[in-house]
Coordinates of C-alpha atoms in Angstrom, one line a residue:
X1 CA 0.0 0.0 0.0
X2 CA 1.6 3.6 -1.2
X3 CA 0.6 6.1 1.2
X4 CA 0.9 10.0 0.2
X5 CA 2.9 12.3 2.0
X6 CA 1.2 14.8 4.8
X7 CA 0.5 18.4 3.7
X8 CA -0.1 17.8 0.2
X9 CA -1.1 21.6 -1.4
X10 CA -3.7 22.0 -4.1
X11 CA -2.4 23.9 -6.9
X12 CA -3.1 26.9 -5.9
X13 CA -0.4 26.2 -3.2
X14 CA 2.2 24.6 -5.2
X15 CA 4.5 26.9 -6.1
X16 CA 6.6 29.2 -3.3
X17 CA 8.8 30.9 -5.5
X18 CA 6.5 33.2 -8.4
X19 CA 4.2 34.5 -6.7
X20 CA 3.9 36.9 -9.9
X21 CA 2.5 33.6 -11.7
X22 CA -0.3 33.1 -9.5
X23 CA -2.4 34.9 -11.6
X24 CA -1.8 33.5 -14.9
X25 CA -1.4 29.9 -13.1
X26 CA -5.2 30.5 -12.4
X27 CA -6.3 31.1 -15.9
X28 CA -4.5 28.4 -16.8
X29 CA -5.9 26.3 -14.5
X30 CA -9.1 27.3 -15.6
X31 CA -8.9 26.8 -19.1
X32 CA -7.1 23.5 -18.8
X33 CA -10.2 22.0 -17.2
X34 CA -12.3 23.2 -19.7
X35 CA -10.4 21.6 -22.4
X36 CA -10.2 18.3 -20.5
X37 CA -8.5 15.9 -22.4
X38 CA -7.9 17.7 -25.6
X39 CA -4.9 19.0 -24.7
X40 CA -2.4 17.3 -26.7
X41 CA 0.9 18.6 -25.6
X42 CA 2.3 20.4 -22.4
X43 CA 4.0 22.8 -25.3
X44 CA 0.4 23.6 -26.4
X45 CA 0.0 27.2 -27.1
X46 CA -2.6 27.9 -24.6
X47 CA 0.2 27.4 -22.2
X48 CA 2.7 29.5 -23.7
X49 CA -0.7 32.5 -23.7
X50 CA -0.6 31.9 -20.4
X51 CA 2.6 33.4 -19.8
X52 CA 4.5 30.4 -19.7
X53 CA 8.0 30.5 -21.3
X54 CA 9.4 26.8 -21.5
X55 CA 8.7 23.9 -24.1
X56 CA 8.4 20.3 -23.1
X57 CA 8.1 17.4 -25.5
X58 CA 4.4 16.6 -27.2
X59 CA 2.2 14.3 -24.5
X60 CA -1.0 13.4 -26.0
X61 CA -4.4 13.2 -24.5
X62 CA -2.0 14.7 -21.4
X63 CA -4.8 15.4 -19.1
X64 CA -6.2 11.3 -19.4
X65 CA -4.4 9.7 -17.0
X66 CA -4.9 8.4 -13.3
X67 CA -1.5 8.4 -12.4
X68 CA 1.8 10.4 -12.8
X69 CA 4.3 8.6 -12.2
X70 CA 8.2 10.9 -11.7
X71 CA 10.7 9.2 -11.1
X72 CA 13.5 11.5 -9.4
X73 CA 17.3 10.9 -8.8
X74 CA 18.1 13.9 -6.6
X75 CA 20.1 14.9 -9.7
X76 CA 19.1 18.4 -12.0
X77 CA 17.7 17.0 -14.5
X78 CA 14.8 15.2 -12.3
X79 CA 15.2 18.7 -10.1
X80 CA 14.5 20.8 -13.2
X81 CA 12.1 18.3 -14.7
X82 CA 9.7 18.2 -11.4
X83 CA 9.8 21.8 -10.8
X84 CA 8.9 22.5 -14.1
X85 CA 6.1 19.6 -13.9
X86 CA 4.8 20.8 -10.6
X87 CA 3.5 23.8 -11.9
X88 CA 2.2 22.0 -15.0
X89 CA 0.0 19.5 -13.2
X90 CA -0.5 22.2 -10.4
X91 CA -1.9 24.5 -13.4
X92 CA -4.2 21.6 -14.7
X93 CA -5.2 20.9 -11.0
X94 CA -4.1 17.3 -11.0
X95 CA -1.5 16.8 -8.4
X96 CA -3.4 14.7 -6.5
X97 CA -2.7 12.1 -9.2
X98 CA 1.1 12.6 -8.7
X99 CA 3.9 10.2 -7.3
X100 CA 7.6 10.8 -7.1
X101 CA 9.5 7.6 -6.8
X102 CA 13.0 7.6 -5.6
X103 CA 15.1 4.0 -7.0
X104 CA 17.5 3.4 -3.8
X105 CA 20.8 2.4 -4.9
X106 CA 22.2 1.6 -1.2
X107 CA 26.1 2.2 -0.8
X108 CA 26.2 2.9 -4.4
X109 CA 24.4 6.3 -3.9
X110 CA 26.4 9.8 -2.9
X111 CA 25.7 10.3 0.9
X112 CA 22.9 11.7 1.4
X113 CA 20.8 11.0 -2.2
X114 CA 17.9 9.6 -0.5
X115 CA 17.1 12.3 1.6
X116 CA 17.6 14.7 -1.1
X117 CA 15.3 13.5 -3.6
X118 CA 12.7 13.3 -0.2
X119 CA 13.2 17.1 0.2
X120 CA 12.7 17.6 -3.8
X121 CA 9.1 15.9 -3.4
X122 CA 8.1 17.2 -0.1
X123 CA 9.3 20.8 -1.8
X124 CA 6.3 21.0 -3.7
X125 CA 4.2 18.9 -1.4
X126 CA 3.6 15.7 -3.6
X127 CA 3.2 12.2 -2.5
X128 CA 6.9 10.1 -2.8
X129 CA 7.7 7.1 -2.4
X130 CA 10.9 5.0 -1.9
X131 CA 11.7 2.1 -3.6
X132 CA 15.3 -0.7 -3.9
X133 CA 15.6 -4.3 -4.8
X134 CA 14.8 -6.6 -2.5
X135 CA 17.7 -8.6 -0.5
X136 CA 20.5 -6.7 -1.2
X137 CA 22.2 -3.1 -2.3
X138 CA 23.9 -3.0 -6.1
X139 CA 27.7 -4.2 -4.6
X140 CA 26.5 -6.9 -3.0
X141 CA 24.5 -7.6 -6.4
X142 CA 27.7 -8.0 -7.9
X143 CA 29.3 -10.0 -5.9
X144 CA 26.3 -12.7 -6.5
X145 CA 26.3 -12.2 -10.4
X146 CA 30.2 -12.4 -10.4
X147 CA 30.0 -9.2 -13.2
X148 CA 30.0 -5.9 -12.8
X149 CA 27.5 -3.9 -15.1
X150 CA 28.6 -2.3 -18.4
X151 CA 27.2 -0.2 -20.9
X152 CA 25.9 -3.0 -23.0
X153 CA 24.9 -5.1 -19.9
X154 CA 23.1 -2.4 -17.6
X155 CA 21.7 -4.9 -15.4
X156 CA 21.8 -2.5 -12.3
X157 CA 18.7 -0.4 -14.1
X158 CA 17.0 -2.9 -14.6
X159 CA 17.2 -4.9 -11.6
X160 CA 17.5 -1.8 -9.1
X161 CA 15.6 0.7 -10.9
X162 CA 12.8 -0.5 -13.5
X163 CA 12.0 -3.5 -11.5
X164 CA 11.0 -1.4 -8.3
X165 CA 9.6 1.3 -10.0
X166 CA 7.4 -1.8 -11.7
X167 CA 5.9 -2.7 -8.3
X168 CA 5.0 0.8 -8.0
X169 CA 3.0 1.2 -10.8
X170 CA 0.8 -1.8 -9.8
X171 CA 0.1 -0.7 -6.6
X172 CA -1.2 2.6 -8.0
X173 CA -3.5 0.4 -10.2
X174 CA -4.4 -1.2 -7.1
X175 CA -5.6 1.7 -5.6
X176 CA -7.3 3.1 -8.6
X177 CA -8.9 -0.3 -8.9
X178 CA -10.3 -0.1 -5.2
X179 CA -11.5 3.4 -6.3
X180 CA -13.9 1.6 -8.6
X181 CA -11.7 2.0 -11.7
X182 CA -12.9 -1.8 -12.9
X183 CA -14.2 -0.5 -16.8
X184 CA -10.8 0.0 -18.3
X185 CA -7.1 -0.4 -17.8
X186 CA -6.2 2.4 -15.3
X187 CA -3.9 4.7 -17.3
X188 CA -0.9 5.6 -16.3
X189 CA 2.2 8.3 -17.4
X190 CA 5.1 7.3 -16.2
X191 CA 7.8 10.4 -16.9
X192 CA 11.7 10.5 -16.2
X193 CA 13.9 13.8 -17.1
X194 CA 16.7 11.7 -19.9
X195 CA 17.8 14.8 -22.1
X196 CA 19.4 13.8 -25.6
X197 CA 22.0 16.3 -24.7
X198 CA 23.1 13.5 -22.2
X199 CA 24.2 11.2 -24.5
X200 CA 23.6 9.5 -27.8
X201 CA 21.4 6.3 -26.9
X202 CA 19.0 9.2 -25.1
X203 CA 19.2 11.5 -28.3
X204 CA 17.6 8.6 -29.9
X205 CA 14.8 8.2 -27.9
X206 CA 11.3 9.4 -28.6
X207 CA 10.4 11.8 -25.9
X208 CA 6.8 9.6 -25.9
X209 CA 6.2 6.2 -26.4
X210 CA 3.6 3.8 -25.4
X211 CA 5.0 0.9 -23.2
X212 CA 3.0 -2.2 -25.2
X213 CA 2.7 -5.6 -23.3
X214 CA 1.8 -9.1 -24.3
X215 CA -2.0 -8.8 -22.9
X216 CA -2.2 -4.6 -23.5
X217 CA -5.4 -3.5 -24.8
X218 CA -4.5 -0.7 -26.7
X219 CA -5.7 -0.8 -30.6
X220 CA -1.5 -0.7 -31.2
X221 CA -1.2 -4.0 -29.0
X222 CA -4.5 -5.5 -30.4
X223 CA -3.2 -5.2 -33.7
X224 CA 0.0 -6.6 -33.5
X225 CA -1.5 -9.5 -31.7
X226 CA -4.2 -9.9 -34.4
X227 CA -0.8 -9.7 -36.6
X228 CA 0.8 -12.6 -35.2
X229 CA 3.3 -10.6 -33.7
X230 CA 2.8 -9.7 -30.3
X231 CA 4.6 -7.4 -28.1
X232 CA 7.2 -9.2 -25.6
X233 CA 6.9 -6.4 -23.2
X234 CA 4.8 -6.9 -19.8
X235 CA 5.0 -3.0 -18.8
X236 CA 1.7 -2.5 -19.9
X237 CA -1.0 -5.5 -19.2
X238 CA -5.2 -5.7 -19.4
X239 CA -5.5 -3.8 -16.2
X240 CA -3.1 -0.8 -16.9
X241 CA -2.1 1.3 -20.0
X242 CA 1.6 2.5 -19.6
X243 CA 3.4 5.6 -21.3
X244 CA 6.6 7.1 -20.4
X245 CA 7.1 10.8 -21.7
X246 CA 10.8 12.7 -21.2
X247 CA 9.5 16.0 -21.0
X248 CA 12.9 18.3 -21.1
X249 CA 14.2 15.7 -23.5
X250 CA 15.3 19.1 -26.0
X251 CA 16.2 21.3 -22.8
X252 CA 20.1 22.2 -22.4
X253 CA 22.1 22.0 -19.9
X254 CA 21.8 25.8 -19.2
X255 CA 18.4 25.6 -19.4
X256 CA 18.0 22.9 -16.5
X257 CA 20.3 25.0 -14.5
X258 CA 18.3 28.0 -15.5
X259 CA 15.2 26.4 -13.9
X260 CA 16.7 25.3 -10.9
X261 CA 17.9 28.8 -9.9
X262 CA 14.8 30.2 -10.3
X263 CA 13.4 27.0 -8.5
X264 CA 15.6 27.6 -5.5
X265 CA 16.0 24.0 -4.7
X266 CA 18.6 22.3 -2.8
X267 CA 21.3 20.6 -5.9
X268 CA 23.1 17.0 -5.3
X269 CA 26.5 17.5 -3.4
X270 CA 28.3 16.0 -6.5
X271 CA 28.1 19.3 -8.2
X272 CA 29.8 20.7 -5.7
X273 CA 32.2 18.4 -5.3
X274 CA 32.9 19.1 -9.2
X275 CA 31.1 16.3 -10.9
X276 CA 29.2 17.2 -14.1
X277 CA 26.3 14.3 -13.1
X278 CA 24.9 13.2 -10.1
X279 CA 25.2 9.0 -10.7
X280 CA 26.2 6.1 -8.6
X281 CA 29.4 7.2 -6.7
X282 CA 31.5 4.4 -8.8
X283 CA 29.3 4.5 -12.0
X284 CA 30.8 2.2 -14.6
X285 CA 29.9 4.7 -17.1
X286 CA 31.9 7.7 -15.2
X287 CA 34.9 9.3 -17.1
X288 CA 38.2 7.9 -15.7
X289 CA 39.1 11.5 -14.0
X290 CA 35.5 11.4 -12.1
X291 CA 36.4 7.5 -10.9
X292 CA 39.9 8.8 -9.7
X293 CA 38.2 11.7 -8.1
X294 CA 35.5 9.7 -6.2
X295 CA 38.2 7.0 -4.9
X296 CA 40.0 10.1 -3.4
X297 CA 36.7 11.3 -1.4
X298 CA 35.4 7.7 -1.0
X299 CA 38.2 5.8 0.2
X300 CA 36.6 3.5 2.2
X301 CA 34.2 2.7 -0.4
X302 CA 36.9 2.6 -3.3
X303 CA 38.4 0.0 -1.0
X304 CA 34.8 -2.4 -0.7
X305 CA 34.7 -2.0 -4.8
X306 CA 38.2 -3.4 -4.9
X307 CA 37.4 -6.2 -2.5
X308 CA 35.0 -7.3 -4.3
X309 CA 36.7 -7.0 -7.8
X310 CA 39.4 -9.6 -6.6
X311 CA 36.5 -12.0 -5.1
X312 CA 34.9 -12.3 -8.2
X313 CA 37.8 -12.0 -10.5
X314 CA 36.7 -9.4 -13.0
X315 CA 37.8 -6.2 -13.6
X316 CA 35.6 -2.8 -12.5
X317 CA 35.9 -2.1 -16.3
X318 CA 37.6 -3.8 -19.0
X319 CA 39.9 -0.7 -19.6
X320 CA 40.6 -0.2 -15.8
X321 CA 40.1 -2.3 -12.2
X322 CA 39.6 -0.5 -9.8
X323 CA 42.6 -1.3 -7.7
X324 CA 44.3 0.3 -10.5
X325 CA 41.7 3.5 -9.8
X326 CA 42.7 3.5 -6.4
X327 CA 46.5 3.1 -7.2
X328 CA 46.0 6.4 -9.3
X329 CA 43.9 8.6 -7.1
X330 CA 46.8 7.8 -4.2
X331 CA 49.4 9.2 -6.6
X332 CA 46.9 12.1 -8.3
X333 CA 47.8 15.5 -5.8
X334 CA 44.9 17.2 -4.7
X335 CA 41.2 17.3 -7.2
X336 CA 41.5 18.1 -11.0
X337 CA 39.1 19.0 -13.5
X338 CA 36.1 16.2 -14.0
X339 CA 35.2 15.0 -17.4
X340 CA 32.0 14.5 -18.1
X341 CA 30.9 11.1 -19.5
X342 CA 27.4 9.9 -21.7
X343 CA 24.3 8.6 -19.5

């Protein structure tokens, strides 16, 4: 059972730092309602004649679903992306219909990540929600596999992130089923802030996309099943319609950092400490000069990585162990510049 967090404002409420929006927020809201379910896109122009001045990625028939799902790192992107998002469904006076959902990574995680990503949520007074695999944190994942992830195999998403957020999403059906939502798969938008700035793979992806399922009843997932060729997916099933929408996916980096000053919300330590992303504190993906940096500041952690590296006998990354990270972070004086690294 998900239970929402205490104090939740109605829209009217949600935002503490424009109070010169208020009064467009209002006709906003206003017209949203009327329109219902015909708005097709949180870029639609009614929004921008109501004085708003940012673009997010097409969402059709945005106003039709039960549930809003956000997932939220603690990192800017999710920062900017729910800021920007709690206004929008504050505007269309659906935030009662919103979850945040925070994917624990245990040890993994920057001191401190958890909490963070709380704060972002209880910020604009939505209902969150904490979620990590069962049994065990990611290290001690890899110390059963015998692997660590790569960028081919990125088992720890699936496994600590997609999974959970998974068990989510059917107890929010649950709920809306127990509501008396019996007629029709309860819908739900399930929305994360990837930007194609961040990397290649995320340039490719469609900021929208339907999430089809073996037993989905959607005319898409009817027809391919009708075709012979149904879809192998189980996101979406006969008692809920997934999507997942990227709504900054075209923002830039100056943008999201834009939006968070204005926002006034509390950023992720690891900016701070230099790092261009907020990501696991030994992320496989992470430039060689952010791994030397975090084996520096992490020691003790740097140490458990390399423990476990010569139990299992594979390497951190097939280009570098992570003894050898350690080796170079004891003979690196001081911190130097952090290159950034693709998502």
């Amino acid at each position: 059972m998900l239970t929402p967090s205490a104090g939740r404002p109605v829209a009217s409420q949600a935002l503490f730092h424009f109070p010169d929006r208020r009064r467009r927020w209002s006709m906003a809201a206003t017209d949203l309602r009327r329109r219902g379910d015909r708005v097709v896109a949180a870029s639609d122009p009614l929004l921008a004649a109501s004085g708003w001045n940012f673009a997010l990625s097409p969402c059709p028939e945005l106003l039709s679903y039960d549930h809003y799902l956000i997932s939220i790192s603690g990192g800017k992107d999710s920062q900017c992306g729910l800021d920007v998002l709690a206004e929008l469904f504050g505007a269309a006076g659906v935030l009662d219909r919103v979850t945040t959902v925070h994917a624990d990574m245990g040890r993994s995680d920057w001191p401190g990540t958890v909490e963070l990503a709380r704060e972002h949520a209880e910020h604009y007074g939505l209902r969150h929600v904490l979620v990590s695999r069962t049994g065990c944190d990611l290290l001690d994942r890899v110390a059963e596999r015998g692997k660590w992830p790569d960028r081919n195999r990125r088992w720890c998403t699936s496994d600590f992130k997609r999974g959970p957020i998974r068990r989510v999403m059917t107890a929010l059906v649950a709920e809306s089923r127990t509501a008396g939502v019996i007629d029709r798969p309860v819908r739900v938008l399930n929305i994360m802030g990837h930007r194609a700035q961040e990397s290649p793979e995320r340039r490719n992806k469609s900021p929208f996309v339907h999430e089809p399922g073996r037993t989905c009843l959607c005319p898409n997932c009817r027809k391919a099943r009708a075709q012979g060729c149904p879809s192998k997916g189980s996101v979406s099933n006969s008692r809920r319609h997934v999507d997942t929408w990227l709504p900054i996916h075209a923002w830039t980096l100056e943008q999201v950092w834009a939006r968070i000053a204005a926002a006034g919300t509390r950023v992720h330590p690891a900016y701070a400490a230099g790092f261009p992303r907020a990501s696991c504190v030994f992320c496989v993906l992470s430039s060689r000069s952010a791994l030397v940096r975090a084996a520096q500041l992490f020691p003790d952690l740097a140490a458990r990585h390399a423990t476990v590296e010569a139990q299992i006998g594979h390497r951190f990354r097939a280009d570098r162990s992570m003894a050898e990270i350690i080796a170079e972070a004891a003979a690196t004086a001081g911190p130097s510049p952090i290159e950034d690294w693709a998502a």
